[in-house]
Amino acid sequence: MGLRILILILTIFVVISGCVEENNASQSNESAYQESENVSSTTLSPEEENIPEIEVTSFSSIYMRDNTERVYDYLFSWDNVPGNENQSFISYLKNDMGIDWADNAQIVKTNDNETILVFTSENSLEFTLEDNKSKILTTIGSDSYYDSKKIKNENGKICVCRLEYEPGPNITEKYYAVYNLSIKNNGSNNLDFNLNELHVRDGNHIFNTTIDPESQYSYRNEMFSDLKKETKIEDTTLFPEQTTSGYVIFQVSSLYNESFLLMYKGTPITSTSFEKGVKVLRTAESYNYSVIFGIPPYDCGGLNYTFEPDFKEYPYIWPNWVNRSVFEVLNKADSENMAKLSIENTLSKDMEQIPPINIVYALKVIPETNVTMVPNIRSSHFSPYTLCVDDTGEELINSEYGKIIVLNSQMGFSNATIVKISYQNVYGRKDRLSFIDQDLILDDELNIVVAKYYCGNFV
Protein backbone atom coordinates (compact mmCIF):
# COMPACT_ATOMS: atom_id res chain seq x y z
CA MET A 1 0.00 0.00 0.00
CA GLY A 2 2.80 2.41 0.95
CA LEU A 3 4.62 1.55 -2.24
CA ARG A 4 1.51 2.32 -4.35
CA ILE A 5 1.12 5.70 -2.66
CA LEU A 6 4.80 6.50 -3.30
CA ILE A 7 4.48 5.57 -6.98
CA LEU A 8 1.31 7.71 -7.28
CA ILE A 9 3.05 10.69 -5.67
CA LEU A 10 6.05 10.32 -7.98
CA THR A 11 3.76 10.07 -11.03
CA ILE A 12 1.87 13.20 -10.06
CA PHE A 13 5.16 15.01 -9.49
CA VAL A 14 6.50 14.02 -12.89
CA VAL A 15 3.27 15.10 -14.62
CA ILE A 16 3.22 18.41 -12.80
CA SER A 17 6.92 18.95 -13.49
CA GLY A 18 6.38 18.20 -17.15
CA CYS A 19 3.53 20.68 -17.30
CA VAL A 20 5.62 23.30 -15.58
CA GLU A 21 8.56 22.68 -17.90
CA GLU A 22 6.26 22.71 -20.92
CA ASN A 23 4.71 25.95 -19.66
CA ASN A 24 8.15 27.42 -19.06
CA ALA A 25 9.24 26.29 -22.50
CA SER A 26 6.10 27.83 -23.97
CA GLN A 27 6.75 31.07 -22.12
CA SER A 28 10.38 30.99 -23.27
CA ASN A 29 9.35 30.54 -26.94
CA GLU A 30 6.75 33.26 -26.61
CA SER A 31 9.32 35.54 -25.01
CA ALA A 32 11.80 34.78 -27.79
CA TYR A 33 9.09 35.46 -30.40
CA GLN A 34 8.20 38.73 -28.72
CA GLU A 35 11.86 39.67 -28.57
CA SER A 36 12.20 38.86 -32.26
CA GLU A 37 9.12 40.92 -33.00
CA ASN A 38 10.53 43.81 -31.03
CA VAL A 39 13.83 43.65 -32.91
CA SER A 40 12.14 43.47 -36.29
CA SER A 41 9.80 46.31 -35.48
CA THR A 42 12.65 48.55 -34.38
CA THR A 43 13.22 50.82 -37.34
CA LEU A 44 16.65 52.06 -36.34
CA SER A 45 19.50 50.24 -34.62
CA PRO A 46 21.83 52.30 -32.39
CA GLU A 47 24.04 52.90 -35.41
CA GLU A 48 21.08 53.67 -37.68
CA GLU A 49 19.73 56.23 -35.24
CA ASN A 50 22.33 58.54 -36.71
CA ILE A 51 20.32 58.76 -39.95
CA PRO A 52 18.97 62.18 -40.93
CA GLU A 53 15.54 63.03 -42.23
CA ILE A 54 15.91 63.19 -46.03
CA GLU A 55 13.24 64.71 -48.25
CA VAL A 56 13.21 64.66 -52.07
CA THR A 57 12.27 68.18 -53.17
CA SER A 58 12.69 67.63 -56.92
CA PHE A 59 13.96 64.99 -59.31
CA SER A 60 15.61 65.01 -62.75
CA SER A 61 16.24 62.28 -65.29
CA ILE A 62 18.84 62.83 -68.02
CA TYR A 63 19.73 60.87 -71.14
CA MET A 64 22.95 61.69 -73.01
CA ARG A 65 24.22 60.22 -76.25
CA ASP A 66 27.24 61.16 -78.33
CA ASN A 67 30.09 59.82 -80.40
CA THR A 68 32.77 62.31 -79.44
CA GLU A 69 35.97 61.78 -77.53
CA ARG A 70 37.59 64.43 -75.38
CA VAL A 71 40.94 65.66 -76.59
CA TYR A 72 42.94 67.76 -74.11
CA ASP A 73 45.33 70.29 -75.64
CA TYR A 74 47.88 71.36 -73.01
CA LEU A 75 48.06 75.13 -72.43
CA PHE A 76 50.12 75.73 -69.27
CA SER A 77 50.76 74.45 -65.77
CA TRP A 78 49.02 76.40 -63.04
CA ASP A 79 51.89 75.67 -60.66
CA ASN A 80 54.45 77.21 -63.06
CA VAL A 81 52.68 80.57 -63.50
CA PRO A 82 54.19 82.93 -62.66
CA GLY A 83 57.41 81.14 -63.46
CA ASN A 84 58.98 79.22 -66.31
CA GLU A 85 55.67 78.87 -68.22
CA ASN A 86 54.87 82.58 -68.34
CA GLN A 87 55.34 82.66 -72.10
CA SER A 88 52.88 79.80 -72.67
CA PHE A 89 50.42 81.55 -70.37
CA ILE A 90 50.79 84.89 -72.22
CA SER A 91 50.37 83.13 -75.57
CA TYR A 92 47.11 81.66 -74.32
CA LEU A 93 45.89 85.09 -73.16
CA LYS A 94 46.69 86.65 -76.53
CA ASN A 95 45.69 83.90 -78.96
CA ASP A 96 42.73 82.30 -77.17
CA MET A 97 41.31 85.20 -75.19
CA GLY A 98 42.32 88.16 -77.35
CA ILE A 99 44.09 89.97 -74.47
CA ASP A 100 46.33 92.27 -76.53
CA TRP A 101 47.82 93.95 -73.45
CA ALA A 102 49.16 90.68 -72.00
CA ASP A 103 52.79 91.26 -73.09
CA ASN A 104 53.16 94.26 -70.78
CA ALA A 105 51.17 92.86 -67.86
CA GLN A 106 52.37 91.83 -64.43
CA ILE A 107 51.52 88.29 -63.31
CA VAL A 108 51.19 87.40 -59.63
CA LYS A 109 49.58 84.62 -57.65
CA THR A 110 47.99 84.65 -54.23
CA ASN A 111 49.78 82.83 -51.43
CA ASP A 112 47.16 80.07 -51.30
CA ASN A 113 47.88 79.19 -54.97
CA GLU A 114 44.17 79.70 -55.74
CA THR A 115 44.19 82.88 -57.89
CA ILE A 116 46.37 84.20 -60.71
CA LEU A 117 46.20 87.98 -61.20
CA VAL A 118 47.15 89.64 -64.50
CA PHE A 119 47.12 93.44 -64.64
CA THR A 120 48.47 96.67 -66.04
CA SER A 121 47.75 100.21 -64.90
CA GLU A 122 44.59 100.20 -67.05
CA ASN A 123 43.45 96.56 -67.33
CA SER A 124 43.12 93.48 -65.18
CA LEU A 125 41.87 89.92 -65.16
CA GLU A 126 42.09 86.99 -62.81
CA PHE A 127 41.70 83.23 -62.81
CA THR A 128 40.46 81.48 -59.67
CA LEU A 129 40.36 77.76 -58.93
CA GLU A 130 36.94 76.60 -57.73
CA ASP A 131 35.00 73.44 -56.87
CA ASN A 132 37.93 71.64 -55.28
CA LYS A 133 40.28 72.82 -58.05
CA SER A 134 38.16 71.21 -60.76
CA LYS A 135 37.37 74.36 -62.79
CA ILE A 136 38.52 77.94 -63.29
CA LEU A 137 36.47 81.09 -62.81
CA THR A 138 37.60 83.85 -65.17
CA THR A 139 37.00 87.47 -64.14
CA ILE A 140 37.58 90.40 -66.49
CA GLY A 141 36.53 93.70 -64.99
CA SER A 142 33.10 93.12 -63.46
CA ASP A 143 32.28 90.05 -65.59
CA SER A 144 32.88 86.54 -64.27
CA TYR A 145 32.31 83.29 -66.13
CA TYR A 146 33.47 79.70 -66.55
CA ASP A 147 34.98 79.20 -70.00
CA SER A 148 36.19 76.16 -71.92
CA LYS A 149 39.43 75.77 -69.97
CA LYS A 150 39.62 72.37 -68.32
CA ILE A 151 41.81 71.09 -65.54
CA LYS A 152 43.70 67.82 -65.52
CA ASN A 153 45.71 66.69 -62.52
CA GLU A 154 48.90 64.93 -63.59
CA ASN A 155 51.50 63.78 -61.08
CA GLY A 156 50.18 66.25 -58.52
CA LYS A 157 50.39 69.17 -60.97
CA ILE A 158 47.43 71.28 -62.09
CA CYS A 159 47.47 71.31 -65.88
CA VAL A 160 45.23 73.77 -67.70
CA CYS A 161 44.04 72.45 -71.07
CA ARG A 162 41.88 73.36 -74.00
CA LEU A 163 39.13 70.76 -74.37
CA GLU A 164 38.09 69.72 -77.85
CA TYR A 165 35.66 67.05 -78.99
CA GLU A 166 36.57 64.73 -81.85
CA PRO A 167 33.84 62.54 -83.40
CA GLY A 168 34.45 58.83 -83.76
CA PRO A 169 32.62 55.66 -84.83
CA ASN A 170 31.55 54.64 -81.33
CA ILE A 171 28.36 55.99 -79.75
CA THR A 172 27.99 56.05 -75.97
CA GLU A 173 24.77 56.37 -74.01
CA LYS A 174 24.56 57.52 -70.40
CA TYR A 175 21.69 57.99 -67.98
CA TYR A 176 21.68 60.16 -64.87
CA ALA A 177 19.29 60.58 -61.95
CA VAL A 178 19.50 63.91 -60.12
CA TYR A 179 17.88 64.26 -56.69
CA ASN A 180 17.40 67.63 -55.01
CA LEU A 181 17.32 66.87 -51.30
CA SER A 182 16.60 68.53 -48.00
CA ILE A 183 18.58 66.85 -45.22
CA LYS A 184 17.80 67.54 -41.54
CA ASN A 185 19.31 66.31 -38.28
CA ASN A 186 16.41 65.59 -35.94
CA GLY A 187 18.66 64.07 -33.30
CA SER A 188 20.10 65.59 -30.16
CA ASN A 189 23.73 65.03 -31.19
CA ASN A 190 25.83 66.19 -34.10
CA LEU A 191 25.36 64.09 -37.22
CA ASP A 192 28.06 63.36 -39.81
CA PHE A 193 26.45 63.08 -43.24
CA ASN A 194 28.55 60.96 -45.61
CA LEU A 195 27.75 61.28 -49.31
CA ASN A 196 29.27 57.87 -50.05
CA GLU A 197 26.52 56.26 -47.95
CA LEU A 198 23.86 57.57 -50.36
CA HIS A 199 22.83 55.16 -53.15
CA VAL A 200 20.09 54.46 -55.65
CA ARG A 201 18.85 50.91 -55.86
CA ASP A 202 17.05 49.53 -58.91
CA GLY A 203 16.27 45.86 -58.40
CA ASN A 204 19.61 44.13 -57.80
CA HIS A 205 21.63 47.08 -59.08
CA ILE A 206 23.20 49.64 -56.75
CA PHE A 207 24.30 53.01 -58.18
CA ASN A 208 26.73 55.34 -56.41
CA THR A 209 27.02 59.10 -56.67
CA THR A 210 28.98 60.50 -59.60
CA ILE A 211 30.28 63.76 -61.05
CA ASP A 212 28.09 66.19 -62.98
CA PRO A 213 27.30 65.19 -66.56
CA GLU A 214 29.03 67.25 -69.23
CA SER A 215 28.06 68.01 -72.79
CA GLN A 216 29.82 69.98 -75.49
CA TYR A 217 26.70 72.11 -75.83
CA SER A 218 25.56 72.12 -72.20
CA TYR A 219 25.70 75.92 -72.16
CA ARG A 220 22.69 75.86 -74.51
CA ASN A 221 20.68 73.52 -72.29
CA GLU A 222 18.42 75.30 -69.79
CA MET A 223 18.44 72.41 -67.32
CA PHE A 224 22.24 72.17 -67.27
CA SER A 225 22.44 75.92 -66.80
CA ASP A 226 20.06 75.70 -63.84
CA LEU A 227 22.09 72.86 -62.35
CA LYS A 228 25.23 74.98 -62.33
CA LYS A 229 23.43 77.57 -60.19
CA GLU A 230 22.47 75.03 -57.53
CA THR A 231 24.48 73.71 -54.59
CA LYS A 232 25.94 70.24 -54.79
CA ILE A 233 25.66 68.19 -51.61
CA GLU A 234 28.95 67.20 -49.98
CA ASP A 235 30.06 65.53 -46.76
CA THR A 236 29.06 67.70 -43.82
CA THR A 237 28.37 67.74 -40.09
CA LEU A 238 24.85 68.76 -39.11
CA PHE A 239 24.11 70.18 -35.68
CA PRO A 240 20.82 69.25 -33.99
CA GLU A 241 17.85 70.69 -35.94
CA GLN A 242 20.20 71.91 -38.69
CA THR A 243 19.16 71.44 -42.34
CA THR A 244 21.19 71.42 -45.53
CA SER A 245 19.94 71.17 -49.08
CA GLY A 246 21.29 70.68 -52.58
CA TYR A 247 21.52 68.11 -55.33
CA VAL A 248 23.26 64.78 -55.82
CA ILE A 249 23.79 62.84 -59.07
CA PHE A 250 23.82 59.11 -59.81
CA GLN A 251 24.74 57.46 -63.09
CA VAL A 252 22.02 54.87 -63.61
CA SER A 253 20.98 52.43 -66.36
CA SER A 254 17.77 54.01 -67.67
CA LEU A 255 15.56 57.06 -67.58
CA TYR A 256 13.43 57.51 -64.47
CA ASN A 257 11.79 54.39 -63.12
CA GLU A 258 9.23 53.67 -60.42
CA SER A 259 11.62 51.06 -59.04
CA PHE A 260 14.33 53.63 -58.24
CA LEU A 261 14.85 53.55 -54.47
CA LEU A 262 17.02 56.15 -52.76
CA MET A 263 18.89 54.70 -49.76
CA TYR A 264 21.13 56.05 -47.01
CA LYS A 265 23.22 53.58 -45.02
CA GLY A 266 21.02 50.80 -46.33
CA THR A 267 17.82 52.48 -45.11
CA PRO A 268 15.22 53.20 -47.83
CA ILE A 269 14.13 56.82 -48.23
CA THR A 270 10.50 56.63 -49.23
CA SER A 271 9.02 59.65 -50.97
CA THR A 272 5.41 60.15 -52.00
CA SER A 273 6.51 63.24 -53.93
CA PHE A 274 8.88 61.09 -56.03
CA GLU A 275 6.14 58.56 -56.72
CA LYS A 276 3.77 61.33 -57.78
CA GLY A 277 6.54 62.95 -59.79
CA VAL A 278 7.02 59.78 -61.83
CA LYS A 279 3.30 59.72 -62.59
CA VAL A 280 3.41 63.36 -63.67
CA LEU A 281 6.40 62.73 -65.93
CA ARG A 282 4.54 59.87 -67.61
CA THR A 283 1.68 62.27 -68.32
CA ALA A 284 3.96 65.02 -69.63
CA GLU A 285 5.93 62.67 -71.86
CA SER A 286 2.88 61.14 -73.51
CA TYR A 287 1.10 64.44 -74.26
CA ASN A 288 0.50 65.58 -77.85
CA TYR A 289 1.78 69.16 -77.66
CA SER A 290 0.40 70.09 -81.08
CA VAL A 291 -2.86 70.65 -79.17
CA ILE A 292 -1.23 73.42 -77.11
CA PHE A 293 1.42 74.81 -79.45
CA GLY A 294 -0.65 74.51 -82.62
CA ILE A 295 2.12 72.97 -84.70
CA PRO A 296 3.00 69.38 -85.78
CA PRO A 297 6.07 67.82 -84.13
CA TYR A 298 8.40 67.67 -87.16
CA ASP A 299 9.87 70.25 -89.53
CA CYS A 300 11.23 68.87 -92.81
CA GLY A 301 12.73 72.23 -93.70
CA GLY A 302 11.26 75.40 -95.13
CA LEU A 303 8.33 75.37 -92.70
CA ASN A 304 7.27 72.01 -94.10
CA TYR A 305 5.60 70.66 -90.94
CA THR A 306 4.36 67.11 -90.57
CA PHE A 307 3.19 64.45 -88.11
CA GLU A 308 4.79 61.62 -90.14
CA PRO A 309 8.45 62.32 -91.02
CA ASP A 310 9.93 60.69 -94.11
CA PHE A 311 13.62 60.36 -93.37
CA LYS A 312 14.36 58.88 -96.81
CA GLU A 313 13.06 61.98 -98.58
CA TYR A 314 14.18 64.45 -95.91
CA PRO A 315 17.37 63.20 -94.21
CA TYR A 316 17.53 66.19 -91.86
CA ILE A 317 14.36 66.71 -89.88
CA TRP A 318 14.02 69.09 -86.96
CA PRO A 319 11.65 68.79 -83.98
CA ASN A 320 9.21 71.63 -83.29
CA TRP A 321 8.47 70.29 -79.81
CA VAL A 322 9.39 67.13 -77.97
CA ASN A 323 7.83 64.31 -76.00
CA ARG A 324 9.02 60.72 -75.48
CA SER A 325 7.74 59.60 -78.88
CA VAL A 326 9.43 62.43 -80.81
CA PHE A 327 12.67 61.87 -78.90
CA GLU A 328 12.68 58.13 -79.71
CA VAL A 329 11.85 58.68 -83.41
CA LEU A 330 14.76 61.11 -83.86
CA ASN A 331 17.08 58.93 -81.81
CA LYS A 332 16.35 55.92 -83.99
CA ALA A 333 16.78 57.92 -87.21
CA ASP A 334 20.16 59.26 -86.10
CA SER A 335 21.32 55.76 -85.15
CA GLU A 336 20.38 54.41 -88.57
CA ASN A 337 22.07 57.31 -90.37
CA MET A 338 25.17 56.90 -88.25
CA ALA A 339 25.35 53.14 -88.87
CA LYS A 340 24.98 53.64 -92.62
CA LEU A 341 27.59 56.39 -92.70
CA SER A 342 30.04 54.35 -90.60
CA ILE A 343 29.85 51.48 -93.07
CA GLU A 344 30.43 53.83 -96.01
CA ASN A 345 33.36 55.53 -94.29
CA THR A 346 34.91 52.21 -93.28
CA LEU A 347 34.76 50.97 -96.86
CA SER A 348 36.25 54.21 -98.15
CA LYS A 349 38.65 54.45 -95.18
CA ASP A 350 37.58 58.06 -94.74
CA MET A 351 36.87 58.31 -91.02
CA GLU A 352 37.14 62.11 -91.09
CA GLN A 353 33.65 62.27 -92.57
CA ILE A 354 32.03 60.90 -89.42
CA PRO A 355 29.65 63.59 -88.12
CA PRO A 356 29.54 64.54 -84.45
CA ILE A 357 26.36 63.46 -82.69
CA ASN A 358 25.22 64.97 -79.42
CA ILE A 359 21.80 64.35 -77.93
CA VAL A 360 20.50 65.34 -74.51
CA TYR A 361 16.98 64.58 -73.34
CA ALA A 362 16.40 65.88 -69.81
CA LEU A 363 13.33 65.91 -67.57
CA LYS A 364 12.79 67.60 -64.23
CA VAL A 365 9.79 67.46 -61.91
CA ILE A 366 9.16 69.82 -58.99
CA PRO A 367 6.12 68.62 -57.01
CA GLU A 368 3.80 70.29 -54.52
CA THR A 369 4.40 73.91 -55.49
CA ASN A 370 2.06 76.87 -55.10
CA VAL A 371 2.12 78.93 -58.30
CA THR A 372 0.90 82.48 -58.90
CA MET A 373 0.60 84.08 -62.33
CA VAL A 374 1.80 87.70 -62.34
CA PRO A 375 1.58 90.07 -65.34
CA ASN A 376 4.89 91.85 -65.78
CA ILE A 377 6.61 94.31 -68.09
CA ARG A 378 10.37 94.54 -68.36
CA SER A 379 12.28 97.28 -70.10
CA SER A 380 13.73 94.82 -72.58
CA HIS A 381 10.26 93.81 -73.77
CA PHE A 382 7.71 95.85 -75.68
CA SER A 383 4.66 93.89 -74.53
CA PRO A 384 3.57 92.48 -71.17
CA TYR A 385 4.09 88.81 -70.45
CA THR A 386 3.31 86.49 -67.57
CA LEU A 387 5.58 85.55 -64.70
CA CYS A 388 5.08 82.28 -62.81
CA VAL A 389 6.29 82.66 -59.22
CA ASP A 390 6.16 80.61 -56.03
CA ASP A 391 5.23 81.70 -52.50
CA THR A 392 8.60 83.42 -52.06
CA GLY A 393 8.26 85.38 -55.31
CA GLU A 394 10.95 83.35 -57.06
CA GLU A 395 10.36 82.95 -60.80
CA LEU A 396 9.66 79.31 -61.62
CA ILE A 397 9.66 79.53 -65.41
CA ASN A 398 12.16 81.58 -67.38
CA SER A 399 10.00 84.07 -69.25
CA GLU A 400 12.76 86.03 -70.99
CA TYR A 401 12.47 83.95 -74.13
CA GLY A 402 9.93 81.61 -75.63
CA LYS A 403 6.17 81.82 -75.41
CA ILE A 404 3.96 81.20 -72.36
CA ILE A 405 0.49 79.80 -72.98
CA VAL A 406 -2.04 79.92 -70.13
CA LEU A 407 -4.75 77.28 -70.55
CA ASN A 408 -6.71 78.16 -67.45
CA SER A 409 -8.30 81.44 -66.38
CA GLN A 410 -7.02 81.00 -62.83
CA MET A 411 -4.14 83.17 -61.68
CA GLY A 412 -2.98 80.76 -59.01
CA PHE A 413 -2.61 77.03 -58.46
CA SER A 414 -2.12 75.21 -55.16
CA ASN A 415 -0.13 71.99 -54.88
CA ALA A 416 0.81 72.16 -58.55
CA THR A 417 3.64 70.27 -60.22
CA ILE A 418 6.21 71.82 -62.52
CA VAL A 419 7.78 69.77 -65.31
CA LYS A 420 10.75 70.93 -67.37
CA ILE A 421 11.70 69.17 -70.61
CA SER A 422 14.97 70.09 -72.33
CA TYR A 423 16.15 68.60 -75.59
CA GLN A 424 19.20 69.23 -77.71
CA ASN A 425 20.15 67.42 -80.88
CA VAL A 426 23.33 68.14 -82.81
CA TYR A 427 24.00 66.08 -85.92
CA GLY A 428 27.02 66.99 -88.00
CA ARG A 429 29.05 70.14 -87.73
CA LYS A 430 26.62 72.24 -89.79
CA ASP A 431 23.81 69.84 -90.66
CA ARG A 432 21.29 70.13 -87.84
CA LEU A 433 21.12 71.81 -84.47
CA SER A 434 17.98 71.76 -82.33
CA PHE A 435 17.46 73.21 -78.87
CA ILE A 436 14.06 72.91 -77.22
CA ASP A 437 12.89 73.98 -73.77
CA GLN A 438 9.36 73.22 -72.56
CA ASP A 439 8.12 74.18 -69.10
CA LEU A 440 4.77 72.91 -67.88
CA ILE A 441 2.57 73.49 -64.85
CA LEU A 442 0.11 70.71 -64.02
CA ASP A 443 -2.67 71.05 -61.48
CA ASP A 444 -3.48 68.46 -58.80
CA GLU A 445 -5.54 66.47 -61.31
CA LEU A 446 -2.57 66.32 -63.75
CA ASN A 447 -4.11 68.75 -66.24
CA ILE A 448 -1.64 71.03 -68.03
CA VAL A 449 -2.64 74.57 -67.10
CA VAL A 450 0.42 76.54 -68.21
CA ALA A 451 3.01 75.76 -70.90
CA LYS A 452 6.13 77.62 -71.98
CA TYR A 453 7.70 76.78 -75.28
CA TYR A 454 11.00 77.68 -76.94
CA CYS A 455 12.35 76.06 -80.08
CA GLY A 456 15.64 76.95 -81.76
CA ASN A 457 16.36 75.05 -84.98
CA PHE A 458 19.49 75.86 -86.94
CA VAL A 459 21.25 74.68 -90.07
Short mmCIF file of C-alpha atoms in Angstrom, two decimals, residues 130-132 134-135 176-183 193 195-196 198 208-214 226-236 244-251:
data_model
loop_
_atom_site.label_atom_id
_atom_site.label_comp_id
_atom_site.label_asym_id
_atom_site.label_seq_id
_atom_site.Cartn_x
_atom_site.Cartn_y
_atom_site.Cartn_z
CA GLU A 130 36.94 76.60 -57.73
CA ASP A 131 35.00 73.44 -56.87
CA ASN A 132 37.93 71.64 -55.28
CA SER A 134 38.16 71.21 -60.76
CA LYS A 135 37.37 74.36 -62.79
CA TYR A 176 21.68 60.16 -64.87
CA ALA A 177 19.29 60.58 -61.95
CA VAL A 178 19.50 63.91 -60.12
CA TYR A 179 17.88 64.26 -56.69
CA ASN A 180 17.40 67.63 -55.01
CA LEU A 181 17.32 66.87 -51.30
CA SER A 182 16.60 68.53 -48.00
CA ILE A 183 18.58 66.85 -45.22
CA PHE A 193 26.45 63.08 -43.24
CA LEU A 195 27.75 61.28 -49.31
CA ASN A 196 29.27 57.87 -50.05
CA LEU A 198 23.86 57.57 -50.36
CA ASN A 208 26.73 55.34 -56.41
CA THR A 209 27.02 59.10 -56.67
CA THR A 210 28.98 60.50 -59.60
CA ILE A 211 30.28 63.76 -61.05
CA ASP A 212 28.09 66.19 -62.98
CA PRO A 213 27.30 65.19 -66.56
CA GLU A 214 29.03 67.25 -69.23
CA ASP A 226 20.06 75.70 -63.84
CA LEU A 227 22.09 72.86 -62.35
CA LYS A 228 25.23 74.98 -62.33
CA LYS A 229 23.43 77.57 -60.19
CA GLU A 230 22.47 75.03 -57.53
CA THR A 231 24.48 73.71 -54.59
CA LYS A 232 25.94 70.24 -54.79
CA ILE A 233 25.66 68.19 -51.61
CA GLU A 234 28.95 67.20 -49.98
CA ASP A 235 30.06 65.53 -46.76
CA THR A 236 29.06 67.70 -43.82
CA THR A 244 21.19 71.42 -45.53
CA SER A 245 19.94 71.17 -49.08
CA GLY A 246 21.29 70.68 -52.58
CA TYR A 247 21.52 68.11 -55.33
CA VAL A 248 23.26 64.78 -55.82
CA ILE A 249 23.79 62.84 -59.07
CA PHE A 250 23.82 59.11 -59.81
CA GLN A 251 24.74 57.46 -63.09
#
